[in-house]
Tab-separated table of C-alpha atoms and ligand atoms in Angstrom:
chain	number	residue	atom	x	y	z
A	903	MET	CA	-25.028	-10.986	-7.888
A	904	SER	CA	-23.730	-14.607	-8.702
A	905	GLU	CA	-19.991	-14.061	-8.969
A	906	PHE	CA	-20.723	-14.278	-4.931
A	907	LYS	CA	-20.363	-17.132	-2.533
A	908	ILE	CA	-21.490	-14.982	0.279
A	909	ALA	CA	-24.465	-12.457	0.191
A	910	GLN	CA	-22.947	-8.857	-0.409
A	911	GLU	CA	-24.767	-7.847	2.477
A	912	ARG	CA	-23.612	-5.989	6.281
A	913	LYS	CA	-25.044	-7.649	9.009
A	914	VAL	CA	-24.383	-6.896	12.447
A	915	ALA	CA	-25.533	-9.721	14.594
A	916	THR	CA	-23.985	-9.238	18.329
A	917	SER	CA	-21.981	-6.310	20.007
A	918	ILE	CA	-18.836	-5.339	18.345
A	919	PRO	CA	-16.650	-7.518	19.076
A	920	GLY	CA	-19.323	-10.078	19.843
A	921	PRO	CA	-19.140	-13.187	22.653
A	922	LYS	CA	-16.722	-14.985	20.445
A	923	SER	CA	-14.049	-12.774	19.055
A	924	GLN	CA	-14.053	-10.998	22.773
A	925	GLU	CA	-13.137	-14.752	23.759
A	926	LEU	CA	-10.765	-15.715	21.358
A	927	HIS	CA	-9.155	-11.819	22.134
A	928	ALA	CA	-9.082	-13.311	25.549
A	929	LYS	CA	-6.861	-15.790	24.971
A	930	ARG	CA	-4.637	-14.127	22.438
A	931	LEU	CA	-4.022	-11.993	25.125
A	932	GLN	CA	-2.233	-15.046	26.645
A	933	ALA	CA	-0.716	-16.105	23.830
A	934	VAL	CA	0.636	-13.328	21.487
A	935	SER	CA	3.052	-10.896	21.793
A	936	HIS	CA	1.343	-8.133	22.901
A	937	GLY	CA	3.651	-5.964	20.434
A	938	VAL	CA	1.576	-7.185	18.055
A	939	GLY	CA	-1.501	-4.667	17.507
A	940	ALA	CA	-5.335	-5.429	16.365
A	941	ALA	CA	-6.959	-2.350	14.865
A	942	LEU	CA	-10.694	-4.044	15.485
A	943	PRO	CA	-10.574	-6.967	17.393
A	944	VAL	CA	-13.181	-9.372	15.631
A	945	TYR	CA	-11.962	-12.830	14.844
A	946	ILE	CA	-12.670	-13.799	11.037
A	947	ASP	CA	-13.628	-16.806	10.103
A	948	HIS	CA	-14.369	-16.442	6.185
A	949	ALA	CA	-14.863	-14.298	3.828
A	950	ASN	CA	-15.200	-13.939	0.013
A	951	GLY	CA	-15.786	-10.849	-2.242
A	952	ALA	CA	-16.067	-7.447	0.072
A	953	ILE	CA	-17.558	-9.479	3.124
A	954	LEU	CA	-15.873	-10.459	6.016
A	955	VAL	CA	-17.195	-13.302	7.951
A	956	ASP	CA	-16.848	-12.850	11.924
A	957	VAL	CA	-17.132	-15.577	14.206
A	958	ASP	CA	-20.242	-14.435	16.121
A	959	GLY	CA	-21.894	-14.451	12.722
A	960	ASN	CA	-21.429	-10.580	11.996
A	961	HIS	CA	-21.066	-9.242	7.885
A	962	PHE	CA	-18.487	-6.658	8.078
A	963	ILE	CA	-17.821	-4.673	4.840
A	964	ASP	CA	-14.272	-4.351	3.758
A	965	LEU	CA	-13.207	-1.095	3.216
A	966	GLY	CA	-9.451	-2.514	3.972
A	967	SER	CA	-8.727	-5.424	1.796
A	968	GLY	CA	-5.810	-6.375	4.414
A	969	ILE	CA	-4.541	-3.211	3.529
A	970	GLY	CA	-4.734	-3.676	-0.047
A	971	VAL	CA	-3.685	-7.378	-0.468
A	972	VAL	CA	-6.919	-9.112	-1.327
A	973	SER	CA	-7.473	-6.152	-3.938
A	974	ILE	CA	-8.738	-9.089	-6.451
A	975	GLY	CA	-11.225	-9.444	-3.799
A	976	HIS	CA	-11.414	-12.348	-0.974
A	977	THR	CA	-11.225	-15.851	-2.194
A	978	ASN	CA	-11.453	-14.745	-5.815
A	979	GLN	CA	-12.129	-18.593	-7.555
A	980	GLY	CA	-8.746	-17.834	-9.899
A	981	VAL	CA	-6.706	-17.757	-7.085
A	982	ILE	CA	-8.625	-20.747	-4.737
A	983	ASP	CA	-7.772	-22.736	-7.628
A	984	ALA	CA	-3.968	-21.329	-8.953
A	985	VAL	CA	-3.592	-22.399	-5.579
A	986	SER	CA	-5.104	-26.101	-4.695
A	987	ALA	CA	-3.813	-27.265	-7.970
A	988	GLN	CA	0.206	-26.156	-7.063
A	989	VAL	CA	-0.129	-27.159	-3.175
A	990	ALA	CA	-0.724	-30.772	-4.465
A	991	LYS	CA	2.002	-30.691	-6.860
A	992	LEU	CA	5.006	-28.773	-5.323
A	993	THR	CA	5.391	-26.467	-2.608
A	994	HIS	CA	8.572	-25.427	-2.274
A	995	THR	CA	12.747	-26.008	-3.549
A	996	LEU	CA	14.253	-22.812	-3.038
A	997	PHE	CA	13.993	-21.438	-6.767
A	998	THR	CA	17.853	-20.709	-5.715
A	999	VAL	CA	18.814	-24.594	-5.645
A	1000	THR	CA	16.308	-25.759	-8.061
A	1001	PRO	CA	13.817	-23.542	-10.516
A	1002	TYR	CA	10.707	-24.048	-11.251
A	1003	ALA	CA	8.254	-22.271	-14.037
A	1004	ALA	CA	6.224	-20.047	-12.250
A	1005	TYR	CA	8.551	-17.717	-10.927
A	1006	VAL	CA	10.343	-16.995	-13.925
A	1007	GLU	CA	6.411	-16.469	-15.354
A	1008	VAL	CA	5.492	-13.853	-12.224
A	1009	CYS	CA	8.947	-12.207	-13.665
A	1010	GLU	CA	7.817	-11.578	-17.269
A	1011	ILE	CA	4.660	-10.567	-15.900
A	1012	LEU	CA	5.883	-8.079	-13.936
A	1013	ASN	CA	8.839	-6.759	-16.373
A	1014	ARG	CA	5.656	-6.346	-19.220
A	1015	HIS	CA	3.657	-4.141	-17.152
A	1016	THR	CA	5.602	-1.645	-15.166
A	1017	PRO	CA	6.457	1.723	-16.047
A	1018	GLY	CA	8.918	1.925	-18.452
A	1019	ASP	CA	10.272	0.288	-22.091
A	1020	PHE	CA	13.727	-0.828	-21.162
A	1021	GLU	CA	15.092	-4.097	-20.729
A	1022	LYS	CA	13.581	-5.255	-17.090
A	1023	ARG	CA	14.905	-8.076	-15.162
A	1024	SER	CA	12.437	-8.668	-11.276
A	1025	ALA	CA	13.183	-10.740	-8.423
A	1026	LEU	CA	10.674	-12.269	-5.932
A	1027	PHE	CA	11.187	-12.200	-2.114
A	1028	ASN	CA	7.895	-12.337	0.647
A	1029	SER	CA	7.486	-9.217	2.331
A	1030	GLY	CA	7.203	-5.514	1.168
A	1031	SER	CA	9.694	-4.832	3.352
A	1032	GLU	CA	12.463	-7.231	1.648
A	1033	ALA	CA	11.287	-5.796	-1.504
A	1034	VAL	CA	12.840	-2.868	-0.125
A	1035	GLU	CA	15.415	-3.231	1.803
A	1036	ASN	CA	16.601	-5.785	-1.658
A	1037	ALA	CA	16.186	-2.419	-4.230
A	1038	VAL	CA	18.382	-0.550	-1.390
A	1039	LYS	CA	20.934	-3.313	-2.169
A	1040	LEU	CA	20.825	-3.242	-5.507
A	1041	ALA	CA	21.129	0.676	-5.874
A	1042	ARG	CA	23.972	0.573	-3.725
A	1043	LYS	CA	25.956	-1.713	-5.850
A	1044	PHE	CA	24.775	-0.397	-8.950
A	1045	THR	CA	25.889	3.030	-8.077
A	1046	GLY	CA	28.807	2.190	-5.513
A	1047	ARG	CA	27.537	4.643	-3.328
A	1048	GLY	CA	26.152	4.560	0.120
A	1049	GLU	CA	23.477	7.346	0.831
A	1050	ILE	CA	19.889	7.163	-0.001
A	1051	ALA	CA	17.001	9.669	0.300
A	1052	VAL	CA	13.403	9.072	1.319
A	1053	PHE	CA	10.274	11.063	2.323
A	1054	ASP	CA	8.088	12.881	4.978
A	1055	HIS	CA	5.296	10.870	6.030
A	1056	ALA	CA	7.029	7.628	4.280
A	1057	TYR	CA	5.994	4.378	5.228
A	1058	HIS	CA	8.341	1.251	4.352
A	1059	GLY	CA	7.940	-1.520	6.734
A	1060	ARG	CA	9.263	-2.995	10.417
A	1061	THR	CA	12.568	-4.074	9.089
A	1062	ASN	CA	15.474	-2.503	10.481
A	1063	LEU	CA	16.594	-0.623	7.354
A	1064	THR	CA	12.338	0.482	6.607
A	1065	MET	CA	12.018	1.778	10.496
A	1066	ALA	CA	14.768	3.637	9.878
A	1067	MET	CA	13.583	4.903	5.946
A	1068	ASN	CA	9.966	5.507	7.588
A	1069	PHE	CA	8.532	8.949	9.003
A	1070	LYS	CA	7.485	8.035	12.051
A	1071	ASN	CA	9.033	7.091	15.096
A	1072	MET	CA	5.546	5.946	16.776
A	1073	PRO	CA	4.619	3.314	16.586
A	1074	TYR	CA	7.396	1.739	13.928
A	1075	ALA	CA	10.220	2.663	15.751
A	1076	ASP	CA	10.466	4.056	19.063
A	1077	GLY	CA	12.865	2.043	21.378
A	1078	PHE	CA	13.903	0.079	18.855
A	1079	GLY	CA	16.877	1.080	17.947
A	1080	PRO	CA	19.845	1.594	16.951
A	1081	PHE	CA	18.561	2.765	13.357
A	1082	ALA	CA	20.325	2.393	9.975
A	1083	SER	CA	22.809	4.618	8.881
A	1084	SER	CA	23.249	7.070	5.664
A	1085	VAL	CA	19.419	7.564	5.480
A	1086	THR	CA	18.365	11.262	4.907
A	1087	HIS	CA	14.606	12.549	5.175
A	1088	VAL	CA	13.470	15.223	3.123
A	1089	PRO	CA	10.218	17.284	2.716
A	1090	MET	CA	7.721	15.611	0.315
A	1091	SER	CA	5.016	17.328	-1.761
A	1092	TYR	CA	2.115	17.303	0.412
A	1093	PRO	CA	-0.505	19.363	-1.619
A	1094	PHE	CA	-3.417	20.107	1.007
A	1095	ARG	CA	-0.280	21.336	3.537
A	1096	ASP	CA	2.235	22.938	1.449
A	1097	PRO	CA	1.927	26.831	1.273
A	1098	SER	CA	-1.275	27.414	-1.184
A	1099	GLY	CA	-0.051	27.439	-4.822
A	1100	MET	CA	3.145	25.448	-4.432
A	1101	THR	CA	4.041	23.782	-7.920
A	1102	GLY	CA	5.231	20.339	-8.113
A	1103	GLU	CA	8.779	21.769	-9.605
A	1104	GLU	CA	8.995	24.165	-6.206
A	1105	ALA	CA	8.391	21.118	-4.347
A	1106	ALA	CA	10.922	18.950	-6.060
A	1107	LYS	CA	13.299	22.015	-5.960
A	1108	ARG	CA	13.014	22.035	-1.952
A	1109	ALA	CA	13.965	18.040	-1.900
A	1110	ILE	CA	16.611	18.727	-3.885
A	1111	THR	CA	18.065	21.228	-2.282
A	1112	TYR	CA	18.025	19.312	0.995
A	1113	MET	CA	19.311	16.460	-0.777
A	1114	GLU	CA	22.432	18.526	-2.497
A	1115	LYS	CA	23.089	20.609	0.854
A	1116	ARG	CA	23.182	17.257	3.480
A	1117	VAL	CA	23.673	15.177	1.426
A	1118	GLY	CA	25.965	16.035	-2.054
A	1119	ALA	CA	24.202	14.411	-5.304
A	1120	LYS	CA	27.497	12.530	-5.940
A	1121	ASN	CA	27.143	10.596	-2.710
A	1122	LEU	CA	23.154	9.293	-3.360
A	1123	ALA	CA	22.665	5.705	-4.375
A	1124	ALA	CA	18.825	5.963	-4.162
A	1125	ILE	CA	15.882	7.890	-3.411
A	1126	VAL	CA	13.560	5.747	-2.323
A	1127	ILE	CA	9.295	7.349	-3.003
A	1128	GLU	CA	5.554	6.614	-3.116
A	1129	PRO	CA	4.001	7.680	-5.420
A	1130	VAL	CA	1.005	7.822	-3.682
A	1131	GLN	CA	1.964	7.590	-0.241
A	1132	GLY	CA	0.032	4.784	1.616
A	1133	GLU	CA	0.712	4.973	5.678
A	1134	GLY	CA	1.630	8.427	5.587
A	1135	GLY	CA	-2.739	9.359	4.533
A	1136	PHE	CA	-2.736	9.055	0.820
A	1137	ILE	CA	-0.584	11.795	-0.195
A	1138	SER	CA	-0.515	12.277	-4.291
A	1139	PRO	CA	2.417	15.173	-4.699
A	1140	ALA	CA	1.611	17.777	-6.938
A	1141	ALA	CA	2.130	17.167	-10.605
A	1142	GLY	CA	5.012	17.643	-12.428
A	1143	PHE	CA	6.902	16.373	-8.515
A	1144	LEU	CA	7.888	12.863	-8.945
A	1145	THR	CA	8.968	14.257	-12.880
A	1146	ALA	CA	11.169	16.748	-11.155
A	1147	LEU	CA	12.799	14.837	-8.756
A	1148	ALA	CA	13.850	11.614	-11.039
A	1149	THR	CA	15.164	14.303	-13.761
A	1150	TRP	CA	17.420	15.881	-11.176
A	1151	ALA	CA	18.706	11.834	-10.642
A	1152	LYS	CA	18.917	10.892	-13.800
A	1153	GLU	CA	21.448	13.529	-14.342
A	1154	ASN	CA	23.291	12.852	-11.144
A	1155	GLY	CA	23.211	8.855	-11.477
A	1156	ILE	CA	20.763	7.954	-8.587
A	1157	VAL	CA	18.872	5.291	-8.982
A	1158	VAL	CA	14.930	6.334	-8.468
A	1159	VAL	CA	12.672	3.343	-6.433
A	1160	ALA	CA	8.834	3.810	-6.295
A	1161	ASP	CA	7.408	2.067	-3.465
A	1162	GLU	CA	4.276	0.725	-4.844
A	1163	VAL	CA	3.931	-1.629	-2.451
A	1164	GLN	CA	0.250	-0.074	-1.705
A	1165	SER	CA	-0.105	1.815	-5.075
A	1166	GLY	CA	0.897	-0.557	-7.058
A	1167	ILE	CA	-1.280	-3.710	-8.851
A	1168	ALA	CA	-4.114	-1.987	-10.059
A	1169	ARG	CA	-5.213	-0.420	-6.968
A	1170	THR	CA	-4.927	2.974	-8.029
A	1171	GLY	CA	-6.844	2.180	-11.860
A	1172	ARG	CA	-3.163	1.867	-13.355
A	1173	TRP	CA	-1.080	-1.013	-13.281
A	1174	PHE	CA	1.308	1.075	-11.109
A	1175	ALA	CA	0.579	4.343	-10.012
A	1176	SER	CA	4.128	6.242	-10.974
A	1177	GLU	CA	1.570	5.923	-14.007
A	1178	TRP	CA	-0.401	8.932	-13.537
A	1179	GLU	CA	2.691	11.311	-13.740
A	1180	PRO	CA	3.387	9.267	-17.397
A	1181	THR	CA	6.437	11.056	-17.585
A	1182	PHE	CA	7.962	9.428	-13.993
A	1183	VAL	CA	9.248	6.480	-14.976
A	1184	PRO	CA	10.865	4.956	-12.146
A	1185	ASP	CA	14.403	2.564	-12.734
A	1186	LEU	CA	12.463	0.343	-10.038
A	1187	VAL	CA	9.600	-0.768	-9.145
A	1188	THR	CA	8.511	-2.806	-5.043
A	1189	ILE	CA	5.991	-4.671	-5.533
A	1190	ALA	CA	4.071	-6.824	-2.670
A	1191	LYS	CA	0.740	-6.287	-1.029
A	1192	GLY	CA	-1.973	-6.678	-4.112
A	1193	ILE	CA	0.418	-9.130	-5.957
A	1194	ALA	CA	-1.133	-12.490	-4.836
A	1195	GLY	CA	-4.373	-12.330	-3.544
A	1196	GLY	CA	-3.189	-12.598	-0.116
A	1197	MET	CA	-0.899	-14.942	-0.597
A	1198	VAL	CA	2.673	-13.728	0.616
A	1199	LEU	CA	5.216	-12.525	-1.954
A	1200	SER	CA	6.997	-9.897	-3.228
A	1201	ALA	CA	9.158	-8.164	-5.895
A	1202	VAL	CA	11.487	-5.828	-7.036
A	1203	THR	CA	11.734	-5.125	-11.182
A	1204	GLY	CA	13.278	-2.500	-13.131
A	1205	ARG	CA	16.244	-1.880	-15.518
A	1206	ALA	CA	18.296	-5.115	-16.012
A	1207	ASP	CA	21.889	-3.175	-15.495
A	1208	ILE	CA	21.069	-2.221	-12.048
A	1209	MET	CA	19.143	-5.686	-10.863
A	1210	ASP	CA	21.985	-7.824	-12.604
A	1211	SER	CA	24.590	-5.558	-10.921
A	1212	SER	CA	24.557	-7.808	-8.358
A	1213	HIS	CA	27.342	-11.211	-8.064
A	1214	ALA	CA	25.112	-14.231	-7.905
A	1215	GLY	CA	23.795	-15.375	-4.637
A	1216	GLY	CA	23.888	-12.059	-3.277
A	1217	ILE	CA	20.022	-11.884	-3.464
A	1218	GLY	CA	17.595	-14.221	-2.473
A	1219	GLY	CA	16.239	-15.895	0.337
A	1220	THR	CA	15.053	-18.851	1.402
A	1221	PHE	CA	10.818	-18.593	0.996
A	1222	GLY	CA	10.933	-15.784	-1.956
A	1223	GLY	CA	8.898	-16.841	-4.754
A	1224	ASN	CA	7.922	-19.515	-2.771
A	1225	PRO	CA	5.671	-21.828	-5.766
A	1226	VAL	CA	2.327	-21.951	-3.995
A	1227	SER	CA	2.447	-17.680	-3.857
A	1228	ALA	CA	3.785	-17.386	-7.396
A	1229	ALA	CA	0.750	-19.590	-9.145
A	1230	ALA	CA	-1.269	-17.348	-6.847
A	1231	ALA	CA	-0.109	-13.913	-8.623
A	1232	ILE	CA	-0.040	-15.532	-12.083
A	1233	SER	CA	-3.607	-16.282	-11.636
A	1234	VAL	CA	-4.330	-12.354	-10.473
A	1235	LEU	CA	-1.883	-10.612	-12.536
A	1236	GLN	CA	-3.690	-12.468	-15.295
A	1237	GLN	CA	-6.609	-11.558	-14.424
A	1238	ILE	CA	-5.922	-7.911	-14.445
A	1239	GLU	CA	-4.341	-8.234	-18.111
A	1240	ALA	CA	-7.940	-10.118	-18.912
A	1241	GLY	CA	-9.469	-6.677	-18.205
A	1242	GLY	CA	-11.792	-5.250	-15.944
A	1243	VAL	CA	-10.168	-4.984	-12.709
A	1244	LEU	CA	-8.652	-1.035	-13.181
A	1245	GLU	CA	-12.080	-0.570	-14.678
A	1246	ASN	CA	-12.798	-1.381	-11.124
A	1247	ALA	CA	-10.985	0.481	-9.285
A	1248	THR	CA	-12.220	2.973	-11.730
A	1249	ARG	CA	-15.735	2.724	-10.893
A	1250	ILE	CA	-15.070	2.848	-7.087
A	1251	GLU	CA	-13.571	6.192	-7.712
A	1252	GLY	CA	-16.103	7.761	-9.209
A	1253	VAL	CA	-18.567	6.695	-6.341
A	1254	LEU	CA	-16.237	7.334	-3.733
A	1255	MET	CA	-15.271	11.055	-4.945
A	1256	SER	CA	-18.555	11.840	-5.742
A	1257	ARG	CA	-20.273	11.038	-2.231
A	1258	LEU	CA	-16.948	11.957	-0.226
A	1259	LYS	CA	-16.554	15.864	-1.805
A	1260	ALA	CA	-20.633	16.046	-1.572
A	1261	LEU	CA	-20.409	15.196	2.243
A	1262	GLN	CA	-17.175	17.680	2.605
A	1263	ALA	CA	-19.102	20.716	0.812
A	1264	SER	CA	-21.710	19.926	3.939
A	1265	TYR	CA	-19.138	18.765	6.764
A	1266	PRO	CA	-16.005	21.202	7.308
A	1267	VAL	CA	-14.280	19.012	9.390
A	1268	ILE	CA	-13.396	17.118	6.070
A	1269	GLY	CA	-10.242	19.115	5.323
A	1270	ASP	CA	-9.484	16.934	1.435
A	1271	VAL	CA	-10.560	14.249	0.032
A	1272	ARG	CA	-7.661	12.443	-1.993
A	1273	GLY	CA	-6.305	9.772	-3.782
A	1274	ARG	CA	-6.873	7.738	-6.998
A	1275	GLY	CA	-8.368	4.929	-8.026
A	1276	ALA	CA	-9.536	2.722	-5.081
A	1277	MET	CA	-7.087	4.016	-2.876
A	1278	ILE	CA	-9.014	7.292	-1.741
A	1279	ALA	CA	-8.502	9.103	1.842
A	1280	ILE	CA	-10.509	12.061	3.580
A	1281	GLU	CA	-8.223	14.084	5.607
A	1282	LEU	CA	-9.532	15.523	8.897
A	1283	VAL	CA	-9.236	19.213	10.445
A	1284	GLU	CA	-10.662	21.049	13.879
A	1285	PRO	CA	-13.525	23.084	11.202
A	1286	GLY	CA	-11.613	26.249	9.067
A	1287	THR	CA	-8.123	25.448	10.127
A	1288	LEU	CA	-5.262	23.002	9.360
A	1289	ASN	CA	-5.094	21.544	12.475
A	1290	PRO	CA	-5.410	17.388	12.673
A	1291	ASN	CA	-8.601	16.022	14.173
A	1292	SER	CA	-7.326	12.614	14.899
A	1293	ALA	CA	-10.547	12.411	17.776
A	1294	ALA	CA	-12.362	12.373	15.109
A	1295	VAL	CA	-11.027	9.711	13.723
A	1296	ASP	CA	-10.880	7.685	16.231
A	1297	THR	CA	-15.045	8.503	16.844
A	1298	LEU	CA	-15.996	7.912	13.480
A	1299	VAL	CA	-13.488	4.533	12.848
A	1300	LYS	CA	-15.502	3.344	15.984
A	1301	HIS	CA	-18.978	4.116	14.981
A	1302	CYS	CA	-18.177	2.051	11.377
A	1303	HIS	CA	-16.846	-0.534	13.186
A	1304	GLN	CA	-19.614	-1.050	15.278
A	1305	ASN	CA	-21.592	-0.612	12.526
A	1306	GLY	CA	-20.427	-3.490	10.715
A	1307	VAL	CA	-18.046	-1.252	8.191
A	1308	LEU	CA	-14.133	-2.069	8.312
A	1309	VAL	CA	-12.353	0.924	7.960
A	1310	LEU	CA	-8.637	2.109	8.682
A	1311	ASN	CA	-6.968	5.251	9.797
A	1312	ALA	CA	-3.733	6.675	8.625
A	1313	GLY	CA	-2.155	9.414	8.608
A	1314	THR	CA	1.232	10.863	9.958
A	1315	TYR	CA	-1.327	12.543	12.903
A	1316	GLY	CA	-3.765	9.980	12.888
A	1317	ASN	CA	-5.927	12.098	11.023
A	1318	VAL	CA	-7.054	10.334	8.060
A	1319	ILE	CA	-9.105	7.959	6.975
A	1320	ARG	CA	-8.070	5.333	4.472
A	1321	PHE	CA	-10.541	3.581	1.974
A	1322	LEU	CA	-9.325	0.580	0.097
A	1323	PRO	CA	-11.538	-1.363	-0.688
A	1324	PRO	CA	-11.817	-5.116	-2.399
A	1325	LEU	CA	-11.636	-3.721	-6.031
A	1326	ASN	CA	-14.846	-6.481	-7.367
A	1327	ILE	CA	-16.863	-4.454	-4.273
A	1328	SER	CA	-20.266	-3.290	-5.658
A	1329	ASP	CA	-21.579	0.457	-5.659
A	1330	ALA	CA	-24.360	-1.191	-3.722
A	1331	LEU	CA	-22.905	-2.302	-1.464
A	1332	LEU	CA	-19.939	0.568	-1.546
A	1333	ASN	CA	-22.819	2.866	-0.680
A	1334	ASP	CA	-24.125	0.774	2.078
A	1335	ALA	CA	-20.738	1.747	3.914
A	1336	LEU	CA	-20.868	5.144	2.743
A	1337	ASP	CA	-24.802	5.990	4.101
A	1338	VAL	CA	-22.981	4.499	7.416
A	1339	LEU	CA	-20.107	6.777	7.199
A	1340	THR	CA	-22.387	9.699	6.806
A	1341	GLU	CA	-23.638	8.887	9.627
A	1342	GLY	CA	-20.933	8.853	11.818
A	1343	ILE	CA	-19.716	12.563	10.515
A	1344	ALA	CA	-23.424	13.872	11.401
A	1345	ALA	CA	-23.234	12.511	14.489
A	1346	LEU	CA	-20.006	13.754	15.187
B	2775	PLP	C1	2.756	-2.443	3.608
B	2775	PLP	C2	4.090	-1.230	3.050
B	2775	PLP	C3	5.949	-2.010	3.157
B	2775	PLP	C4	5.838	-3.134	3.719
B	2775	PLP	O1	5.449	-4.216	3.120
B	2775	PLP	P1	5.182	-5.379	4.040
B	2775	PLP	O2	4.883	-6.603	3.583
B	2775	PLP	O3	4.544	-5.015	5.211
B	2775	PLP	O4	6.913	-5.284	5.421
B	2775	PLP	C5	6.719	-1.229	2.477
B	2775	PLP	N1	5.854	-0.089	1.758
B	2775	PLP	C6	5.235	1.042	1.500
B	2775	PLP	C7	4.248	1.661	0.516
B	2775	PLP	C8	3.829	-0.569	2.208
B	2775	PLP	O5	2.599	0.312	2.269
C-alpha cells in the first residue's frame, strides 16, 4: 500500500531481543530506574503504520499502539506535518499566561464529539492520570462533596489519587502509600465472571447498594468508570449497567465521569466507547492516549456548569495543552472527522472477532473473546473452568514476541491478551499476526 513508507511486513532478522537491543538494555539497567518496567526490551529505532523497526532491523507487527496511543498509525503524515509546522512557529507560551488558538480549537472539536448535546467546556492537560485527577477536582468543587466511587478491575493512573482509584495493588501501589482517602471501590459488571444471566441492571443494583451502604449517595461527588475497562482486560459491562448507574447518579446529584483514556478517540469504532450504550451520557469524559498521535496531551470535556465551577487558576499546569501537542491533536481529530478511521476500527473488529471466536471454538483455553472495535481481548482459563490461566498468557505473549508480533497482556489476574492495533493496520498484516498467535495457542 503506497500510503506506507515502510513495507507493512513482519521480519525477524535476529534473536529477540537482538544483540544491539541487548547492548542498549545493559546500558539502560545502569542508567534508568528499575522501577520503570519493560514488557519487551527491543529498542525501537523507527516506525510507520503498524510496523515497529528495532535497532537490529527486526520488523514487529504492533498490536499495542503504545497502549492505544498511535491509533492513527505510526508516523502519520498529517501529524508529522502539523507538528513540524507548529514546532517551527511556537512551542510554548503557557496557555494561562498568553493563550494561542490551537488549544481553543482542540476544545471545540472535543466539545463537538463527546457524548451529550448539552453545552460543554474542555480543559487540556498532559497525562491520563492528570485528566482523571482534574475531573475529580471539578466534580468535588461542583458538588461540594468529597467521596468518589470507582470499580473493581479499574485502572486510572499512577499519581497519588489515581493509585487509590486503581483496583490492583501490584504493581501500581505496593509500598507507595499512604494513599488518598475518600475513594470507595464497588463491584463492576463483568459478564464472563458474574453469575450467569446477571443483567446490567442487576449488576448496577449490586454496585448501587455498595455505594448507598458504604458511602451514602449524598456524600458522593463522582462515580468514575471506564465504559470499557482497559488494563482490567477490556471488560465491557452488561448492557444497561452504565445507564442504570448514571440514572441513579443523576437522581442523587452525583457527577458521572467516563474515563475514556484508553477506550476513546475512535478506538472502539465510535468517537467514544460510551456511545455503545446510547442512553448512557456521562457528565465528564477524560481523554488522553489516542488523541495526539503520540504527542503528549490529555483533556477533560463535559457539562459547562461542572467545568466552569472552578475559580480561575484552579485548574491548569505549565505544559497542559502545549501548542505542538495541540497541533498534533487537531490533525488526528480532523482525520477522524474526515471519515474512514471509525470504519477501520470496525473492520478490525470483524477480522479479530471472527478469527478469535474460531480459535475459541477449537481451544477451550480461550474462555472469553470480547471487546469492541479495535479494542479486543481474549481471556485465558484452565480449560473447562473460570480459573485464570496467566501461565498460558505468559507463554503465548513470549511466543508472539519471539516471532515479531507485539502483543500486550492485561487483566486483574494477568490472564488476558489485548489487541489494540493501529487503526490503519491492513487485513493482511492482522491475519499474519493472528497466524502467529494461532501457532502459539496450538503449541500450548
Ligand atoms: C492509561 C490510562 C490512564 C492513565 O494515563 P497516563 O497517561 O498513563 O497517566 C488512566 N485511565 C485509563 C483508562 C487508562 O487506560
